[in-house]
């Protein structure tokens, strides 16, 4: 109940601040499970997409988004995001199991396959958790391209600022394969990232964003 009240109150603010342009919303099923796999440009990505879609979307977000910045922490809790410790493989697997349970209950789950915000606006190699979920549950994957969200909450910003954003949602993708096989997980992840790239038009970098950040001393 609190979530719906907060969403009712915050969605008009999002529209006023971001003037969102949304395409492909009809691809989001009215009922049943789906995985929304989105590029990642801003700390607020995991809040803005759920705020602008009629159905609730549970996103995953790193622990620091809950504790580091009070603004982002508020938004993450508002969207009922699943926290994850990215340094712990056990925690990551536990989060995926929780996400699988959500999908098996017929809910929507959102994930940023890059695993962290893009350091420079380009699209980076996806991590294989999204493929594990798709193959494990059979849920369709909707590729999502966000744009302009990095202007709403740039790196280092403490509070959001007005800026137009775009959300493009692609047609559902279904995959076959074995979620326990690394080759299948990698293949499916790469296909999902290619679909996101076609929607976003971003330059693709076949490296993990986290590695690039580490090389450049970024968090």
JSON list of C-alpha atoms in Angstrom, two decimals, residues 3-199:
[
{"chain": "A", "resi": 3, "resn": "UNK", "atom": "CA", "xyz": [4.51, 1.70, -2.43]},
{"chain": "A", "resi": 4, "resn": "UNK", "atom": "CA", "xyz": [1.36, 2.53, -4.42]},
{"chain": "A", "resi": 5, "resn": "UNK", "atom": "CA", "xyz": [0.74, 5.73, -2.44]},
{"chain": "A", "resi": 6, "resn": "UNK", "atom": "CA", "xyz": [4.35, 6.84, -2.93]},
{"chain": "A", "resi": 7, "resn": "UNK", "atom": "CA", "xyz": [4.23, 6.01, -6.64]},
{"chain": "A", "resi": 8, "resn": "UNK", "atom": "CA", "xyz": [1.00, 7.95, -7.04]},
{"chain": "A", "resi": 9, "resn": "UNK", "atom": "CA", "xyz": [2.65, 10.96, -5.41]},
{"chain": "A", "resi": 10, "resn": "UNK", "atom": "CA", "xyz": [6.02, 10.73, -7.16]},
{"chain": "A", "resi": 11, "resn": "UNK", "atom": "CA", "xyz": [5.06, 9.89, -10.75]},
{"chain": "A", "resi": 12, "resn": "UNK", "atom": "CA", "xyz": [3.74, 13.41, -11.52]},
{"chain": "A", "resi": 13, "resn": "UNK", "atom": "CA", "xyz": [7.03, 14.81, -10.20]},
{"chain": "A", "resi": 14, "resn": "UNK", "atom": "CA", "xyz": [8.99, 12.50, -12.50]},
{"chain": "A", "resi": 15, "resn": "UNK", "atom": "CA", "xyz": [6.93, 13.67, -15.47]},
{"chain": "A", "resi": 16, "resn": "UNK", "atom": "CA", "xyz": [7.45, 17.32, -14.54]},
{"chain": "A", "resi": 17, "resn": "UNK", "atom": "CA", "xyz": [11.21, 16.96, -14.04]},
{"chain": "A", "resi": 18, "resn": "UNK", "atom": "CA", "xyz": [12.05, 14.51, -16.84]},
{"chain": "A", "resi": 19, "resn": "UNK", "atom": "CA", "xyz": [9.42, 15.02, -19.55]},
{"chain": "A", "resi": 20, "resn": "UNK", "atom": "CA", "xyz": [9.81, 11.34, -20.45]},
{"chain": "A", "resi": 21, "resn": "UNK", "atom": "CA", "xyz": [9.35, 10.01, -23.95]},
{"chain": "A", "resi": 22, "resn": "UNK", "atom": "CA", "xyz": [8.40, 6.33, -23.80]},
{"chain": "A", "resi": 23, "resn": "UNK", "atom": "CA", "xyz": [8.16, 4.00, -26.77]},
{"chain": "A", "resi": 24, "resn": "UNK", "atom": "CA", "xyz": [7.34, 0.32, -26.82]},
{"chain": "A", "resi": 25, "resn": "UNK", "atom": "CA", "xyz": [5.40, 0.30, -23.55]},
{"chain": "A", "resi": 26, "resn": "UNK", "atom": "CA", "xyz": [2.89, -2.05, -25.20]},
{"chain": "A", "resi": 27, "resn": "UNK", "atom": "CA", "xyz": [5.57, -4.75, -25.14]},
{"chain": "A", "resi": 28, "resn": "UNK", "atom": "CA", "xyz": [5.30, -4.94, -21.34]},
{"chain": "A", "resi": 29, "resn": "UNK", "atom": "CA", "xyz": [2.79, -7.72, -20.61]},
{"chain": "A", "resi": 30, "resn": "UNK", "atom": "CA", "xyz": [-0.27, -6.77, -18.61]},
{"chain": "A", "resi": 31, "resn": "UNK", "atom": "CA", "xyz": [0.09, -9.95, -16.60]},
{"chain": "A", "resi": 32, "resn": "UNK", "atom": "CA", "xyz": [2.71, -12.61, -16.15]},
{"chain": "A", "resi": 33, "resn": "UNK", "atom": "CA", "xyz": [6.48, -12.55, -15.77]},
{"chain": "A", "resi": 34, "resn": "UNK", "atom": "CA", "xyz": [9.06, -10.68, -17.81]},
{"chain": "A", "resi": 35, "resn": "UNK", "atom": "CA", "xyz": [12.65, -9.53, -17.36]},
{"chain": "A", "resi": 36, "resn": "UNK", "atom": "CA", "xyz": [13.39, -5.90, -18.25]},
{"chain": "A", "resi": 37, "resn": "UNK", "atom": "CA", "xyz": [17.08, -5.73, -19.19]},
{"chain": "A", "resi": 38, "resn": "UNK", "atom": "CA", "xyz": [18.21, -2.10, -19.37]},
{"chain": "A", "resi": 39, "resn": "UNK", "atom": "CA", "xyz": [21.37, -0.16, -20.02]},
{"chain": "A", "resi": 40, "resn": "UNK", "atom": "CA", "xyz": [22.67, 1.79, -17.02]},
{"chain": "A", "resi": 41, "resn": "UNK", "atom": "CA", "xyz": [23.55, 5.49, -17.14]},
{"chain": "A", "resi": 42, "resn": "UNK", "atom": "CA", "xyz": [22.40, 6.88, -13.77]},
{"chain": "A", "resi": 43, "resn": "UNK", "atom": "CA", "xyz": [21.87, 5.90, -10.16]},
{"chain": "A", "resi": 44, "resn": "UNK", "atom": "CA", "xyz": [18.18, 6.70, -10.69]},
{"chain": "A", "resi": 45, "resn": "UNK", "atom": "CA", "xyz": [17.64, 4.28, -13.60]},
{"chain": "A", "resi": 46, "resn": "UNK", "atom": "CA", "xyz": [16.28, 1.62, -11.26]},
{"chain": "A", "resi": 47, "resn": "UNK", "atom": "CA", "xyz": [13.67, 4.07, -9.98]},
{"chain": "A", "resi": 48, "resn": "UNK", "atom": "CA", "xyz": [12.66, 5.96, -13.11]},
{"chain": "A", "resi": 49, "resn": "UNK", "atom": "CA", "xyz": [11.59, 2.96, -15.16]},
{"chain": "A", "resi": 50, "resn": "UNK", "atom": "CA", "xyz": [9.32, 1.46, -12.45]},
{"chain": "A", "resi": 51, "resn": "UNK", "atom": "CA", "xyz": [7.88, 4.92, -11.74]},
{"chain": "A", "resi": 52, "resn": "UNK", "atom": "CA", "xyz": [6.80, 5.34, -15.35]},
{"chain": "A", "resi": 53, "resn": "UNK", "atom": "CA", "xyz": [5.32, 1.89, -16.04]},
{"chain": "A", "resi": 54, "resn": "UNK", "atom": "CA", "xyz": [1.86, 0.89, -14.81]},
{"chain": "A", "resi": 55, "resn": "UNK", "atom": "CA", "xyz": [3.03, -2.47, -13.38]},
{"chain": "A", "resi": 56, "resn": "UNK", "atom": "CA", "xyz": [5.43, -2.73, -10.50]},
{"chain": "A", "resi": 57, "resn": "UNK", "atom": "CA", "xyz": [8.98, -3.65, -11.52]},
{"chain": "A", "resi": 58, "resn": "UNK", "atom": "CA", "xyz": [11.41, -4.94, -8.89]},
{"chain": "A", "resi": 59, "resn": "UNK", "atom": "CA", "xyz": [14.97, -3.91, -9.75]},
{"chain": "A", "resi": 60, "resn": "UNK", "atom": "CA", "xyz": [18.26, -4.99, -8.28]},
{"chain": "A", "resi": 61, "resn": "UNK", "atom": "CA", "xyz": [20.65, -2.31, -7.01]},
{"chain": "A", "resi": 62, "resn": "UNK", "atom": "CA", "xyz": [24.02, -2.34, -5.31]},
{"chain": "A", "resi": 63, "resn": "UNK", "atom": "CA", "xyz": [24.12, -1.88, -1.53]},
{"chain": "A", "resi": 64, "resn": "UNK", "atom": "CA", "xyz": [25.80, 1.52, -1.85]},
{"chain": "A", "resi": 65, "resn": "UNK", "atom": "CA", "xyz": [22.70, 2.94, -3.57]},
{"chain": "A", "resi": 66, "resn": "UNK", "atom": "CA", "xyz": [20.80, 2.29, -0.34]},
{"chain": "A", "resi": 67, "resn": "UNK", "atom": "CA", "xyz": [23.36, 3.64, 2.11]},
{"chain": "A", "resi": 68, "resn": "UNK", "atom": "CA", "xyz": [25.65, 6.06, 0.27]},
{"chain": "A", "resi": 69, "resn": "UNK", "atom": "CA", "xyz": [23.28, 8.82, -0.85]},
{"chain": "A", "resi": 70, "resn": "UNK", "atom": "CA", "xyz": [20.08, 9.55, 1.09]},
{"chain": "A", "resi": 71, "resn": "UNK", "atom": "CA", "xyz": [18.27, 10.60, -2.09]},
{"chain": "A", "resi": 72, "resn": "UNK", "atom": "CA", "xyz": [19.12, 7.43, -4.01]},
{"chain": "A", "resi": 73, "resn": "UNK", "atom": "CA", "xyz": [18.46, 5.36, -0.87]},
{"chain": "A", "resi": 74, "resn": "UNK", "atom": "CA", "xyz": [14.98, 6.82, -0.62]},
{"chain": "A", "resi": 75, "resn": "UNK", "atom": "CA", "xyz": [14.24, 6.05, -4.26]},
{"chain": "A", "resi": 76, "resn": "UNK", "atom": "CA", "xyz": [15.63, 2.51, -4.03]},
{"chain": "A", "resi": 77, "resn": "UNK", "atom": "CA", "xyz": [13.44, 1.73, -1.02]},
{"chain": "A", "resi": 78, "resn": "UNK", "atom": "CA", "xyz": [10.48, 3.39, -2.70]},
{"chain": "A", "resi": 79, "resn": "UNK", "atom": "CA", "xyz": [10.84, 1.05, -5.66]},
{"chain": "A", "resi": 80, "resn": "UNK", "atom": "CA", "xyz": [11.39, -1.98, -3.37]},
{"chain": "A", "resi": 81, "resn": "UNK", "atom": "CA", "xyz": [14.70, -2.72, -5.15]},
{"chain": "A", "resi": 82, "resn": "UNK", "atom": "CA", "xyz": [16.67, -5.83, -4.19]},
{"chain": "A", "resi": 83, "resn": "UNK", "atom": "CA", "xyz": [20.03, -4.88, -2.65]},
{"chain": "A", "resi": 84, "resn": "UNK", "atom": "CA", "xyz": [23.12, -6.79, -3.76]},
{"chain": "A", "resi": 85, "resn": "UNK", "atom": "CA", "xyz": [26.69, -6.97, -2.56]},
{"chain": "A", "resi": 86, "resn": "UNK", "atom": "CA", "xyz": [28.59, -7.02, -5.84]},
{"chain": "A", "resi": 87, "resn": "UNK", "atom": "CA", "xyz": [31.77, -8.24, -4.15]},
{"chain": "A", "resi": 88, "resn": "UNK", "atom": "CA", "xyz": [30.12, -11.47, -2.99]},
{"chain": "A", "resi": 89, "resn": "UNK", "atom": "CA", "xyz": [29.36, -14.27, -5.45]},
{"chain": "A", "resi": 90, "resn": "UNK", "atom": "CA", "xyz": [27.16, -15.92, -2.82]},
{"chain": "A", "resi": 91, "resn": "UNK", "atom": "CA", "xyz": [25.12, -12.72, -2.38]},
{"chain": "A", "resi": 92, "resn": "UNK", "atom": "CA", "xyz": [24.76, -12.35, -6.14]},
{"chain": "A", "resi": 93, "resn": "UNK", "atom": "CA", "xyz": [23.44, -15.89, -6.49]},
{"chain": "A", "resi": 94, "resn": "UNK", "atom": "CA", "xyz": [21.03, -15.37, -3.58]},
{"chain": "A", "resi": 95, "resn": "UNK", "atom": "CA", "xyz": [19.70, -12.26, -5.32]},
{"chain": "A", "resi": 96, "resn": "UNK", "atom": "CA", "xyz": [19.19, -14.21, -8.56]},
{"chain": "A", "resi": 97, "resn": "UNK", "atom": "CA", "xyz": [17.31, -16.93, -6.69]},
{"chain": "A", "resi": 98, "resn": "UNK", "atom": "CA", "xyz": [15.05, -14.26, -5.16]},
{"chain": "A", "resi": 99, "resn": "UNK", "atom": "CA", "xyz": [14.52, -12.74, -8.61]},
{"chain": "A", "resi": 100, "resn": "UNK", "atom": "CA", "xyz": [13.65, -16.16, -10.03]},
{"chain": "A", "resi": 101, "resn": "UNK", "atom": "CA", "xyz": [11.04, -16.57, -7.31]},
{"chain": "A", "resi": 102, "resn": "UNK", "atom": "CA", "xyz": [9.53, -13.19, -8.26]},
{"chain": "A", "resi": 103, "resn": "UNK", "atom": "CA", "xyz": [9.30, -14.23, -11.90]},
{"chain": "A", "resi": 104, "resn": "UNK", "atom": "CA", "xyz": [7.78, -17.58, -11.01]},
{"chain": "A", "resi": 105, "resn": "UNK", "atom": "CA", "xyz": [5.08, -15.66, -9.14]},
{"chain": "A", "resi": 106, "resn": "UNK", "atom": "CA", "xyz": [4.30, -13.81, -12.38]},
{"chain": "A", "resi": 107, "resn": "UNK", "atom": "CA", "xyz": [5.99, -10.52, -11.50]},
{"chain": "A", "resi": 108, "resn": "UNK", "atom": "CA", "xyz": [8.28, -8.17, -13.45]},
{"chain": "A", "resi": 109, "resn": "UNK", "atom": "CA", "xyz": [11.98, -8.01, -12.66]},
{"chain": "A", "resi": 110, "resn": "UNK", "atom": "CA", "xyz": [14.40, -5.37, -13.86]},
{"chain": "A", "resi": 111, "resn": "UNK", "atom": "CA", "xyz": [18.16, -5.75, -14.16]},
{"chain": "A", "resi": 112, "resn": "UNK", "atom": "CA", "xyz": [21.12, -3.81, -15.56]},
{"chain": "A", "resi": 113, "resn": "UNK", "atom": "CA", "xyz": [23.26, -6.51, -17.19]},
{"chain": "A", "resi": 114, "resn": "UNK", "atom": "CA", "xyz": [26.31, -4.21, -17.26]},
{"chain": "A", "resi": 115, "resn": "UNK", "atom": "CA", "xyz": [26.37, -4.52, -13.48]},
{"chain": "A", "resi": 116, "resn": "UNK", "atom": "CA", "xyz": [27.34, -0.89, -12.90]},
{"chain": "A", "resi": 117, "resn": "UNK", "atom": "CA", "xyz": [26.77, 2.52, -14.47]},
{"chain": "A", "resi": 118, "resn": "UNK", "atom": "CA", "xyz": [28.54, 3.23, -17.71]},
{"chain": "A", "resi": 119, "resn": "UNK", "atom": "CA", "xyz": [31.58, 5.42, -16.98]},
{"chain": "A", "resi": 120, "resn": "UNK", "atom": "CA", "xyz": [31.32, 7.28, -20.29]},
{"chain": "A", "resi": 121, "resn": "UNK", "atom": "CA", "xyz": [27.91, 6.73, -21.87]},
{"chain": "A", "resi": 122, "resn": "UNK", "atom": "CA", "xyz": [28.96, 3.69, -23.91]},
{"chain": "A", "resi": 123, "resn": "UNK", "atom": "CA", "xyz": [27.38, 0.24, -23.56]},
{"chain": "A", "resi": 124, "resn": "UNK", "atom": "CA", "xyz": [29.56, -2.39, -21.91]},
{"chain": "A", "resi": 125, "resn": "UNK", "atom": "CA", "xyz": [29.66, -6.17, -21.85]},
{"chain": "A", "resi": 126, "resn": "UNK", "atom": "CA", "xyz": [26.83, -7.80, -19.95]},
{"chain": "A", "resi": 127, "resn": "UNK", "atom": "CA", "xyz": [27.19, -10.09, -16.98]},
{"chain": "A", "resi": 128, "resn": "UNK", "atom": "CA", "xyz": [25.57, -13.49, -17.28]},
{"chain": "A", "resi": 129, "resn": "UNK", "atom": "CA", "xyz": [23.03, -13.25, -14.43]},
{"chain": "A", "resi": 130, "resn": "UNK", "atom": "CA", "xyz": [20.33, -12.02, -16.81]},
{"chain": "A", "resi": 131, "resn": "UNK", "atom": "CA", "xyz": [20.81, -15.11, -18.99]},
{"chain": "A", "resi": 132, "resn": "UNK", "atom": "CA", "xyz": [20.73, -17.40, -15.95]},
{"chain": "A", "resi": 133, "resn": "UNK", "atom": "CA", "xyz": [17.35, -15.92, -15.04]},
{"chain": "A", "resi": 134, "resn": "UNK", "atom": "CA", "xyz": [15.93, -16.13, -18.57]},
{"chain": "A", "resi": 135, "resn": "UNK", "atom": "CA", "xyz": [17.00, -19.74, -19.06]},
{"chain": "A", "resi": 136, "resn": "UNK", "atom": "CA", "xyz": [16.14, -20.80, -15.51]},
{"chain": "A", "resi": 137, "resn": "UNK", "atom": "CA", "xyz": [12.59, -19.39, -15.53]},
{"chain": "A", "resi": 138, "resn": "UNK", "atom": "CA", "xyz": [11.67, -19.24, -19.22]},
{"chain": "A", "resi": 139, "resn": "UNK", "atom": "CA", "xyz": [10.52, -15.63, -18.75]},
{"chain": "A", "resi": 140, "resn": "UNK", "atom": "CA", "xyz": [10.74, -13.37, -21.81]},
{"chain": "A", "resi": 141, "resn": "UNK", "atom": "CA", "xyz": [13.39, -10.64, -21.82]},
{"chain": "A", "resi": 142, "resn": "UNK", "atom": "CA", "xyz": [12.44, -7.09, -22.83]},
{"chain": "A", "resi": 143, "resn": "UNK", "atom": "CA", "xyz": [15.50, -5.07, -23.92]},
{"chain": "A", "resi": 144, "resn": "UNK", "atom": "CA", "xyz": [15.29, -1.48, -22.63]},
{"chain": "A", "resi": 145, "resn": "UNK", "atom": "CA", "xyz": [17.29, 1.56, -23.72]},
{"chain": "A", "resi": 146, "resn": "UNK", "atom": "CA", "xyz": [17.38, 4.51, -21.34]},
{"chain": "A", "resi": 147, "resn": "UNK", "atom": "CA", "xyz": [18.65, 7.89, -22.50]},
{"chain": "A", "resi": 148, "resn": "UNK", "atom": "CA", "xyz": [19.21, 11.20, -20.75]},
{"chain": "A", "resi": 149, "resn": "UNK", "atom": "CA", "xyz": [19.02, 9.77, -17.24]},
{"chain": "A", "resi": 150, "resn": "UNK", "atom": "CA", "xyz": [22.70, 10.60, -16.65]},
{"chain": "A", "resi": 151, "resn": "UNK", "atom": "CA", "xyz": [21.72, 14.28, -16.96]},
{"chain": "A", "resi": 152, "resn": "UNK", "atom": "CA", "xyz": [19.07, 13.91, -14.25]},
{"chain": "A", "resi": 153, "resn": "UNK", "atom": "CA", "xyz": [21.59, 12.46, -11.79]},
{"chain": "A", "resi": 154, "resn": "UNK", "atom": "CA", "xyz": [25.17, 12.84, -13.08]},
{"chain": "A", "resi": 155, "resn": "UNK", "atom": "CA", "xyz": [28.17, 11.21, -11.39]},
{"chain": "A", "resi": 156, "resn": "UNK", "atom": "CA", "xyz": [28.78, 12.98, -8.09]},
{"chain": "A", "resi": 157, "resn": "UNK", "atom": "CA", "xyz": [25.43, 14.81, -7.98]},
{"chain": "A", "resi": 158, "resn": "UNK", "atom": "CA", "xyz": [23.61, 14.84, -4.65]},
{"chain": "A", "resi": 159, "resn": "UNK", "atom": "CA", "xyz": [20.14, 15.72, -5.88]},
{"chain": "A", "resi": 160, "resn": "UNK", "atom": "CA", "xyz": [18.30, 15.17, -9.18]},
{"chain": "A", "resi": 161, "resn": "UNK", "atom": "CA", "xyz": [18.03, 17.99, -11.71]},
{"chain": "A", "resi": 162, "resn": "UNK", "atom": "CA", "xyz": [15.45, 18.55, -14.48]},
{"chain": "A", "resi": 163, "resn": "UNK", "atom": "CA", "xyz": [16.33, 16.96, -17.84]},
{"chain": "A", "resi": 164, "resn": "UNK", "atom": "CA", "xyz": [14.36, 15.12, -20.53]},
{"chain": "A", "resi": 165, "resn": "UNK", "atom": "CA", "xyz": [14.73, 11.34, -20.67]},
{"chain": "A", "resi": 166, "resn": "UNK", "atom": "CA", "xyz": [13.83, 8.62, -23.13]},
{"chain": "A", "resi": 167, "resn": "UNK", "atom": "CA", "xyz": [12.79, 5.01, -22.57]},
{"chain": "A", "resi": 168, "resn": "UNK", "atom": "CA", "xyz": [12.62, 2.58, -25.50]},
{"chain": "A", "resi": 169, "resn": "UNK", "atom": "CA", "xyz": [11.31, -0.92, -24.80]},
{"chain": "A", "resi": 170, "resn": "UNK", "atom": "CA", "xyz": [11.91, -3.63, -27.35]},
{"chain": "A", "resi": 171, "resn": "UNK", "atom": "CA", "xyz": [9.86, -6.65, -28.31]},
{"chain": "A", "resi": 172, "resn": "UNK", "atom": "CA", "xyz": [10.13, -9.67, -25.99]},
{"chain": "A", "resi": 173, "resn": "UNK", "atom": "CA", "xyz": [12.96, -12.11, -26.58]},
{"chain": "A", "resi": 174, "resn": "UNK", "atom": "CA", "xyz": [12.76, -15.79, -25.67]},
{"chain": "A", "resi": 175, "resn": "UNK", "atom": "CA", "xyz": [15.73, -18.07, -25.38]},
{"chain": "A", "resi": 176, "resn": "UNK", "atom": "CA", "xyz": [16.47, -21.77, -25.25]},
{"chain": "A", "resi": 177, "resn": "UNK", "atom": "CA", "xyz": [19.42, -23.39, -23.56]},
{"chain": "A", "resi": 178, "resn": "UNK", "atom": "CA", "xyz": [20.66, -24.74, -20.26]},
{"chain": "A", "resi": 179, "resn": "UNK", "atom": "CA", "xyz": [21.08, -22.22, -17.45]},
{"chain": "A", "resi": 180, "resn": "UNK", "atom": "CA", "xyz": [23.78, -24.41, -15.88]},
{"chain": "A", "resi": 181, "resn": "UNK", "atom": "CA", "xyz": [26.01, -24.18, -18.98]},
{"chain": "A", "resi": 182, "resn": "UNK", "atom": "CA", "xyz": [28.39, -21.21, -19.18]},
{"chain": "A", "resi": 183, "resn": "UNK", "atom": "CA", "xyz": [28.37, -21.26, -23.00]},
{"chain": "A", "resi": 184, "resn": "UNK", "atom": "CA", "xyz": [24.59, -20.87, -23.12]},
{"chain": "A", "resi": 185, "resn": "UNK", "atom": "CA", "xyz": [24.62, -18.11, -20.51]},
{"chain": "A", "resi": 186, "resn": "UNK", "atom": "CA", "xyz": [27.26, -16.16, -22.42]},
{"chain": "A", "resi": 187, "resn": "UNK", "atom": "CA", "xyz": [25.47, -16.56, -25.75]},
{"chain": "A", "resi": 188, "resn": "UNK", "atom": "CA", "xyz": [22.14, -15.37, -24.38]},
{"chain": "A", "resi": 189, "resn": "UNK", "atom": "CA", "xyz": [23.71, -12.44, -22.53]},
{"chain": "A", "resi": 190, "resn": "UNK", "atom": "CA", "xyz": [25.48, -11.27, -25.68]},
{"chain": "A", "resi": 191, "resn": "UNK", "atom": "CA", "xyz": [22.23, -11.48, -27.65]},
{"chain": "A", "resi": 192, "resn": "UNK", "atom": "CA", "xyz": [20.46, -9.38, -25.01]},
{"chain": "A", "resi": 193, "resn": "UNK", "atom": "CA", "xyz": [23.21, -6.74, -25.05]},
{"chain": "A", "resi": 194, "resn": "UNK", "atom": "CA", "xyz": [23.04, -6.61, -28.85]},
{"chain": "A", "resi": 195, "resn": "UNK", "atom": "CA", "xyz": [19.29, -5.97, -28.62]},
{"chain": "A", "resi": 196, "resn": "UNK", "atom": "CA", "xyz": [19.84, -3.16, -26.11]},
{"chain": "A", "resi": 197, "resn": "UNK", "atom": "CA", "xyz": [22.52, -1.65, -28.35]},
{"chain": "A", "resi": 198, "resn": "UNK", "atom": "CA", "xyz": [20.18, -1.63, -31.35]},
{"chain": "A", "resi": 199, "resn": "UNK", "atom": "CA", "xyz": [17.62, 0.31, -29.31]}
]
